[in-house]
mmCIF file of C-alpha atoms in Angstrom:
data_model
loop_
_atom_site.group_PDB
_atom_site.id
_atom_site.type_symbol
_atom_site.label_atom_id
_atom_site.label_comp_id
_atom_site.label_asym_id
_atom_site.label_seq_id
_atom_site.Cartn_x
_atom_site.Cartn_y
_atom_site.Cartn_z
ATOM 1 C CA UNK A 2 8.021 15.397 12.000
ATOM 2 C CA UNK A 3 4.459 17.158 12.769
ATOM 3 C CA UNK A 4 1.747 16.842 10.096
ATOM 4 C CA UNK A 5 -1.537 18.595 10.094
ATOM 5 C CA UNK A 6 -3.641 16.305 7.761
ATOM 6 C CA UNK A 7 -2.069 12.757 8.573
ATOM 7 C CA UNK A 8 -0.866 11.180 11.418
ATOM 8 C CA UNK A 9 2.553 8.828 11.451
ATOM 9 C CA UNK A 10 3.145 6.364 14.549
ATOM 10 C CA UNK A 11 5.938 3.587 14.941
ATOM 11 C CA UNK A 12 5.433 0.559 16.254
ATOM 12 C CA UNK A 13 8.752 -1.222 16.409
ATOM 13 C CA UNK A 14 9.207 -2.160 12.655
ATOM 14 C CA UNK A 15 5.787 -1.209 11.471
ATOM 15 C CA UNK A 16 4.507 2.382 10.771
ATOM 16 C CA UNK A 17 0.873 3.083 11.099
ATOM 17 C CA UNK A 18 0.204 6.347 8.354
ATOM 18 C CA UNK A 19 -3.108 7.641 9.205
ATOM 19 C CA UNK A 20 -5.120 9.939 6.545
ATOM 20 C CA UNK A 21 -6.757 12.654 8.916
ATOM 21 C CA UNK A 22 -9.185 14.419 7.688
ATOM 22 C CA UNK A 23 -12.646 12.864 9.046
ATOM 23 C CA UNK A 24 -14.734 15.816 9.246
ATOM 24 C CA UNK A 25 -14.732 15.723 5.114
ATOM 25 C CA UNK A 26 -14.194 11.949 5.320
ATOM 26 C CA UNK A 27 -10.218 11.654 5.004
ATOM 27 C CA UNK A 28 -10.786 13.367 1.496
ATOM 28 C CA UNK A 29 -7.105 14.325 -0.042
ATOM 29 C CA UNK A 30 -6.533 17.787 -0.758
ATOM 30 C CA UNK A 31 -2.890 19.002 -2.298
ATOM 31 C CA UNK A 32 -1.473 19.734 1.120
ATOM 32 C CA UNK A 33 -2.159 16.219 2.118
ATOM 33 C CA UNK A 34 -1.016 14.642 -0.807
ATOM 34 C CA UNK A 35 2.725 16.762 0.031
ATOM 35 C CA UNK A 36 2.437 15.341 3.650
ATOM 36 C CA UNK A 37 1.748 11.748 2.459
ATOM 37 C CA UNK A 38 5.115 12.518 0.056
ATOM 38 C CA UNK A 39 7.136 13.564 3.027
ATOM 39 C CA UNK A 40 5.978 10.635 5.642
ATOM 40 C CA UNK A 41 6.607 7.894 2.584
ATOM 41 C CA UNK A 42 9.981 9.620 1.985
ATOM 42 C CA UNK A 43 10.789 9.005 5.638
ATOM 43 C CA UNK A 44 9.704 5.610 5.384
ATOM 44 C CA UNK A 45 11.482 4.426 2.405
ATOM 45 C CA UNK A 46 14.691 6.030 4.066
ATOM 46 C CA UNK A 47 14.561 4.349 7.667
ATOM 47 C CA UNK A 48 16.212 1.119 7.716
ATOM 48 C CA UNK A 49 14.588 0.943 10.930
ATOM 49 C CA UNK A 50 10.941 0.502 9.746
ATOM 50 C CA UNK A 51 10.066 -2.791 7.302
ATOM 51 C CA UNK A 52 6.228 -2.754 7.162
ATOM 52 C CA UNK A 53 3.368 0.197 6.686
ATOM 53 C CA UNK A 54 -0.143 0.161 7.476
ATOM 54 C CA UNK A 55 -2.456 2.991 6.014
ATOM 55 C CA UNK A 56 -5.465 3.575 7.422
ATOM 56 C CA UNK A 57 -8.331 6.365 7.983
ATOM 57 C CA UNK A 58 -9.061 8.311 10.668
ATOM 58 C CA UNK A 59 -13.205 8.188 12.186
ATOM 59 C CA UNK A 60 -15.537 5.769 11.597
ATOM 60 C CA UNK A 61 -16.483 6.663 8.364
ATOM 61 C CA UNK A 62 -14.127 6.339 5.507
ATOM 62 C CA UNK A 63 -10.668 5.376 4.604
ATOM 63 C CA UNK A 64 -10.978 8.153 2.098
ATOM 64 C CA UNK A 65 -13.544 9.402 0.464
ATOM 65 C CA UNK A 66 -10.573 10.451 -2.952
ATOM 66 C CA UNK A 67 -9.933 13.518 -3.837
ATOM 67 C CA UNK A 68 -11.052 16.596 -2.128
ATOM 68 C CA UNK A 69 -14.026 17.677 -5.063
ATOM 69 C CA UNK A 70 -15.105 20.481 -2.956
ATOM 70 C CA UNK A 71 -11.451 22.003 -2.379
ATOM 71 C CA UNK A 72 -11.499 21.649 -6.436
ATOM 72 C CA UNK A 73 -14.515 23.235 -7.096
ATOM 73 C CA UNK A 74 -13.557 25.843 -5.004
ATOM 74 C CA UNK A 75 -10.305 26.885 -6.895
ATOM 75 C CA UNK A 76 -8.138 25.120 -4.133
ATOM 76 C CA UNK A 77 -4.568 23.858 -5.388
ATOM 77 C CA UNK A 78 -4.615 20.881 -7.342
ATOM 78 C CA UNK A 79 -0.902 20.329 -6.791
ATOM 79 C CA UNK A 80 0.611 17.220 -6.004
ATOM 80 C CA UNK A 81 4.420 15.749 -5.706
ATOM 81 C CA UNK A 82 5.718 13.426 -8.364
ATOM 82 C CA UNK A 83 5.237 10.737 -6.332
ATOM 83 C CA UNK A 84 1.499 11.490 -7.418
ATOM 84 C CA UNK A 85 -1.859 10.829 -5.616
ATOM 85 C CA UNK A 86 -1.279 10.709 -1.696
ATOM 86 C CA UNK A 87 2.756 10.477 -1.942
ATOM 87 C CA UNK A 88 1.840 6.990 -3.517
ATOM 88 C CA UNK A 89 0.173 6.266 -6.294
ATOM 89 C CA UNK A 90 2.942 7.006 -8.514
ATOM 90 C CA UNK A 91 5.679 5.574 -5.859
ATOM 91 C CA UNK A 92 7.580 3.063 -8.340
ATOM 92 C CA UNK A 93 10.788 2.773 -5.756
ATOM 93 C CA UNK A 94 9.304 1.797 -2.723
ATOM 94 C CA UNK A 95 9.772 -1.702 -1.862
ATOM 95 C CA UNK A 96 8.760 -1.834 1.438
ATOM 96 C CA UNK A 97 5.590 -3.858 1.694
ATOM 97 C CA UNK A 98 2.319 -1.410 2.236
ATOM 98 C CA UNK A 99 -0.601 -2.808 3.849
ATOM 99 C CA UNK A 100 -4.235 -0.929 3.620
ATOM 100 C CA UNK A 101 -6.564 -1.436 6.408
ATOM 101 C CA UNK A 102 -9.886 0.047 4.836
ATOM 102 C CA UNK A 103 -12.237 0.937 6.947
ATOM 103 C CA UNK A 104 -15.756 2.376 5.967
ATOM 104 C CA UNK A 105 -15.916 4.170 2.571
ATOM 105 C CA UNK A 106 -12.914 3.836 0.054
ATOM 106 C CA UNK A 107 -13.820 5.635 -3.199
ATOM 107 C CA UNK A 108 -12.183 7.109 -5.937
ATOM 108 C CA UNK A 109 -8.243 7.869 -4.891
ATOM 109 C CA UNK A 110 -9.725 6.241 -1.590
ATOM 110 C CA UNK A 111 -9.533 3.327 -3.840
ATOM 111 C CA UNK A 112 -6.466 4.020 -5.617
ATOM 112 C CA UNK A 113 -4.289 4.438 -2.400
ATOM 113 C CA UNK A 114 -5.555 0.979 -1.171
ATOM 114 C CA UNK A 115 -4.842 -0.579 -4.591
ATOM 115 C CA UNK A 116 -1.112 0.517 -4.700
ATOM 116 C CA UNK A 117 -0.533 -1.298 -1.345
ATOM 117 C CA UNK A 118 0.269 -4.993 -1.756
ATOM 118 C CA UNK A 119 -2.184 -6.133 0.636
ATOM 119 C CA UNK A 120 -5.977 -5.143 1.751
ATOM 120 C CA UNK A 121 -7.597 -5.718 4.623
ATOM 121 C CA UNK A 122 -11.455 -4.334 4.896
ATOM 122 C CA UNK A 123 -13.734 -4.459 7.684
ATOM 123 C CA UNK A 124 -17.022 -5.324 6.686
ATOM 124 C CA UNK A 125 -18.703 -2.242 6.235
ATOM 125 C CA UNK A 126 -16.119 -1.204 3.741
ATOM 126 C CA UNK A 127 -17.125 -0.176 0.650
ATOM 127 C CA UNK A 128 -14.788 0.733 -2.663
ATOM 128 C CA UNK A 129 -15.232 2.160 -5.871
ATOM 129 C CA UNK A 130 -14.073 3.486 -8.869
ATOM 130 C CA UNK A 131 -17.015 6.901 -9.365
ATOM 131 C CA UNK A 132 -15.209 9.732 -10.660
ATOM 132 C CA UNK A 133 -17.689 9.270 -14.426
ATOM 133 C CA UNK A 134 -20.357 10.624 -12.591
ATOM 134 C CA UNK A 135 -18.574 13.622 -12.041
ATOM 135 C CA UNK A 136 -16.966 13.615 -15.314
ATOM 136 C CA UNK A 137 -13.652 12.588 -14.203
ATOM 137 C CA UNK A 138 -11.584 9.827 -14.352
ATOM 138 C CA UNK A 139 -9.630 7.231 -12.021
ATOM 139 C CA UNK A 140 -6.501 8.506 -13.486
ATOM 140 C CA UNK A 141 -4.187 7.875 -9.815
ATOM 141 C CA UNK A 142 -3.394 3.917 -11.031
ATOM 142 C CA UNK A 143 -6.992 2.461 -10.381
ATOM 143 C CA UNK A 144 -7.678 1.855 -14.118
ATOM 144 C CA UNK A 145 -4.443 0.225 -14.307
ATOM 145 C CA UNK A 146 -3.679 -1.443 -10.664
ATOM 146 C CA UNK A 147 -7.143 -2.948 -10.964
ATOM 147 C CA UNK A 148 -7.285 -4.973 -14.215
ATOM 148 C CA UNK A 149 -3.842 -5.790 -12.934
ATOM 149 C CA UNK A 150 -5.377 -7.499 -9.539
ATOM 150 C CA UNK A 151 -8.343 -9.007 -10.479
ATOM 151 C CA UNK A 152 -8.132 -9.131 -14.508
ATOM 152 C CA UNK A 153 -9.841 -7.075 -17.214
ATOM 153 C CA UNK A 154 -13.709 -8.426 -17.535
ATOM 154 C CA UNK A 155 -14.109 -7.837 -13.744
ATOM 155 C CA UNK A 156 -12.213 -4.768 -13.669
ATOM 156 C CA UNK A 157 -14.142 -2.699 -16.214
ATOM 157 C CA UNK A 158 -17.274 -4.123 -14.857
ATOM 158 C CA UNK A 159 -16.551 -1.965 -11.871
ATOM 159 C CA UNK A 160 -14.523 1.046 -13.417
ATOM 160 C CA UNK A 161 -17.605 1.276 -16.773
ATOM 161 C CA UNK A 162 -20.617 1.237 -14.308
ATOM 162 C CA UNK A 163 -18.574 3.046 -11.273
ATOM 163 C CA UNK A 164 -20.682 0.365 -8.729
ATOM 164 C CA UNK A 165 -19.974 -0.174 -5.245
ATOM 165 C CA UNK A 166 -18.462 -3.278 -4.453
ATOM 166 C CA UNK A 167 -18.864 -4.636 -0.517
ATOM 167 C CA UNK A 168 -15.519 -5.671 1.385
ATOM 168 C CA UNK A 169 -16.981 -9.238 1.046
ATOM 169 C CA UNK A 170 -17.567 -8.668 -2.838
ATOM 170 C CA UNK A 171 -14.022 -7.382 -2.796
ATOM 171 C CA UNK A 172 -12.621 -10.514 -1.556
ATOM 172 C CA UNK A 173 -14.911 -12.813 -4.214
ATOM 173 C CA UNK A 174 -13.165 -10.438 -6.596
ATOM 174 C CA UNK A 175 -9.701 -10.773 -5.409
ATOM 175 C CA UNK A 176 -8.834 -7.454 -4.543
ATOM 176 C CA UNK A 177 -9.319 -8.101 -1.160
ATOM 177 C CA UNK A 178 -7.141 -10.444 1.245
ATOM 178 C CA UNK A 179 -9.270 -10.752 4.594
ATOM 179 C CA UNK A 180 -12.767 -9.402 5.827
ATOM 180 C CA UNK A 181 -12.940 -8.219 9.129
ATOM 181 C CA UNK A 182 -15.553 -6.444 11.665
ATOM 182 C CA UNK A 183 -14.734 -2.674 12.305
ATOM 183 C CA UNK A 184 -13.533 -3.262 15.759
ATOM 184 C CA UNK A 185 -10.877 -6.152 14.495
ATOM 185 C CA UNK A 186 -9.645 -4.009 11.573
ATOM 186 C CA UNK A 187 -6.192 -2.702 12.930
ATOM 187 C CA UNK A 188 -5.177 -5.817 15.023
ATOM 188 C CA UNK A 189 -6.087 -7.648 11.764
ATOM 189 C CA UNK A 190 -3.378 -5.032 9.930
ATOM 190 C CA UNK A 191 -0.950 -5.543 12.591
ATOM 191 C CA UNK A 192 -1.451 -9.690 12.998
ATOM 192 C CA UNK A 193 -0.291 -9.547 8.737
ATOM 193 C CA UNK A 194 2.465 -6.668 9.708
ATOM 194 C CA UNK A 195 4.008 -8.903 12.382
ATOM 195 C CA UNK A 196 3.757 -12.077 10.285
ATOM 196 C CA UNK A 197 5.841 -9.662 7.465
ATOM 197 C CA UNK A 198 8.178 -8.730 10.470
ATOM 198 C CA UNK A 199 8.970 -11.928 11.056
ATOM 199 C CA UNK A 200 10.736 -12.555 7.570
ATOM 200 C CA UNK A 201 13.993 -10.861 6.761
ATOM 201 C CA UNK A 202 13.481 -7.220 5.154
ATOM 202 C CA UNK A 203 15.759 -7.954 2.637
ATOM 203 C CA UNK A 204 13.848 -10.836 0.994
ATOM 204 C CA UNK A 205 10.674 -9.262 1.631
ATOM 205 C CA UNK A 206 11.584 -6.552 -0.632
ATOM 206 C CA UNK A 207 13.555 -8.665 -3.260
ATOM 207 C CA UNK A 208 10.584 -10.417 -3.201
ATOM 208 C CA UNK A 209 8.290 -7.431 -3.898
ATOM 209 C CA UNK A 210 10.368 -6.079 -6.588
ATOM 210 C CA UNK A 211 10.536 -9.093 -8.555
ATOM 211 C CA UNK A 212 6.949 -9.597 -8.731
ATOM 212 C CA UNK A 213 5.858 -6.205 -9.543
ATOM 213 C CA UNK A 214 9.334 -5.929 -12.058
ATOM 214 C CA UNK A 215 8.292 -9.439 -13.417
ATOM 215 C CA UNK A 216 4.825 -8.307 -14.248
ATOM 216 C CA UNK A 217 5.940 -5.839 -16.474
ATOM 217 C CA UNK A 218 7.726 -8.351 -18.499
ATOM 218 C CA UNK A 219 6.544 -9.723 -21.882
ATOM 219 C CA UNK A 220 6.992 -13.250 -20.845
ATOM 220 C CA UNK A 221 7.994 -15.753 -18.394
ATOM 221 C CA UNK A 222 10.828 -16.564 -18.998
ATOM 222 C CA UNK A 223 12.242 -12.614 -19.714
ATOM 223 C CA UNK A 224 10.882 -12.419 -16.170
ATOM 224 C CA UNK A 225 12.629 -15.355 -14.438
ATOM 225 C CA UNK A 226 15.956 -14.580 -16.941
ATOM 226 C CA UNK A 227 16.248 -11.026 -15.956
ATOM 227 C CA UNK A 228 15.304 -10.943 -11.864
ATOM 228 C CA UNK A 229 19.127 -11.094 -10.914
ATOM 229 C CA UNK A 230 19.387 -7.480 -11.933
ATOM 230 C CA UNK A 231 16.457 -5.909 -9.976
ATOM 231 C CA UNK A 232 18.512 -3.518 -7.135
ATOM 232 C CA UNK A 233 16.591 -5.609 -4.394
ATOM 233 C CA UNK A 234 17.820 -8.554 -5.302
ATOM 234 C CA UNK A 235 21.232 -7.911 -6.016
ATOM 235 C CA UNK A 236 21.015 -6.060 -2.356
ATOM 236 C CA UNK A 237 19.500 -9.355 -0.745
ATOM 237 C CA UNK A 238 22.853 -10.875 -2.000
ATOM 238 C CA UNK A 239 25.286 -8.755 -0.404
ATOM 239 C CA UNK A 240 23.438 -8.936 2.833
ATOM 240 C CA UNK A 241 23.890 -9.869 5.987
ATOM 241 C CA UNK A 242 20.409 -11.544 6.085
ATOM 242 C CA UNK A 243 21.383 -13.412 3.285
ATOM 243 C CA UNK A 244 24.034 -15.576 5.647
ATOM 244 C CA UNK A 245 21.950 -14.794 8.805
ATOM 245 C CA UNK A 246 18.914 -17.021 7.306
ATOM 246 C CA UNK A 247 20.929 -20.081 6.668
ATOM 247 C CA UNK A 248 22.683 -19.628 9.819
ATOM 248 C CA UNK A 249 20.447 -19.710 12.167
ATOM 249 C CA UNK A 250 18.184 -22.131 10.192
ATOM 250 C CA UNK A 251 21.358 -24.715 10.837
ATOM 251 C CA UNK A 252 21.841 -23.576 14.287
ATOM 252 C CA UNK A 253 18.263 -24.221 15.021
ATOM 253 C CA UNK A 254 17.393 -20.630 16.015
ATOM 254 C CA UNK A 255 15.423 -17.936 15.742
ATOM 255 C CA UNK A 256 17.085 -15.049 12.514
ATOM 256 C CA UNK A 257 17.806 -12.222 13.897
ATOM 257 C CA UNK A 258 17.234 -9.955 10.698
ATOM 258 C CA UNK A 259 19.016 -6.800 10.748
ATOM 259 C CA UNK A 260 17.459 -5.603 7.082
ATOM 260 C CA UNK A 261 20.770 -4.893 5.533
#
């Protein structure tokens, strides 16, 4: 499929989504946001792809959030129901999503690299929740995925003073998983892609499901007591991973996953 503000490349299981914009710093306008929707649709649909990597295009930014100028301007603030960049309110996607920030990350910048399950930052990244001082709000999950990552305290010390936090900050903070320099950035992405790859799909997104699932649970125990009914898992179970892994774990080989 041909996009005009993103770019989508496969890479045996992984798919590298890259925001393309760079000339207003990967900002995301509403025909973006519909592209995003259609490239994450793909994805979820392909048994053939396991892992994603989202990234900006330039040197610049990951994304600088949403497009103020295009606003201000009476552009279309349209977006799918899948929300901010096809993602932010992407519930069914189980997948595992990996951001590899480089440069500025503010805003819905932010907000797509918080709904990913990992984050990788080079070191001149730089995130932030600003849209106060433009009397807005961080409305696309970051005032929710935050306090979620890193707990409340920390989180509104970023989201009530709308600071910028360094990539190294970010990791101190816990938001971040790994720090590296600009040129490093995307083999860094792909080195925790191909680690993912080397699991079986199927428990990789059991796996993902039951944490975020479990998290929405009042306790512990209604977590634990109620995972065996999360779609993921009940798929892992009816798999042909699910005998391939013990298989090949007795036969003293390598899995060879096939992600259904």
């Amino acid at each position: 499929m041909a996009y005009e503000f993103i770019s989508v490349e496969r890479e045996g299981p992984v798919t590298v989504f890259t925001l393309n914009r760079p000339e207003v710093m990967n900002a995301v306008h509403s025909p973006m946001h519909f592209e995003m929707d259609k490239a994450f649709n793909a994805f979820n649909a392909d048994p053939e792809q396991w892992v994603g990597i989202i990234t900006g295009a330039g040197e610049r930014a990951f994304s600088a959030g949403n497009d103020l100028k295009n606003q201000a301007t009476g552009g279309s603030m349209a977006m799918p129901p899948s929300g901010f960049a096809g993602l932010a309110q992407r519930f069914d996607l189980n997948k595992p999503l990996i951001a590899a920030v480089n440069g500025v990350a503010m805003g819905g910048g932010f907000e797509i690299a918080l709904a990913c399950d990992i984050i990788v930052a080079s070191d001149n990244a730089v995130f932030a929740l600003p849209e106060p001082r433009v009397g807005l709000a961080a409305l696309a999950g970051g005032l929710h995925r935050l306090p979620r990552a890193i707990g409340t305290k920390r989180a509104m010390g970023m989201i009530l003073t709308g600071r910028r936090v360094s990539a190294a900050e970010g990791r101190d903070l816990g938001f971040v998983n790994e720090v590296s320099t600009p040129a490093d950035l995307m083999a860094t992405a792909r080195r925790w892609a191909g680690q993912i790859a080397e699991l079986s799909p199927m428990s990789i997104r059991a796996s993902k499901e039951a944490v975020y699932r479990g998290l929405d649970e009042p306790s512990l125990e209604g977590a634990i007591a109620g995972q065996n009914r999360y779609p993921a898992i009940s798929a892992l179970f009816r798999s042909e991973d699910f005998v391939e892994g013990p298989m090949a774990f007795a036969q003293k080989r390598t899995p060879n996953w096939k992600g259904k």
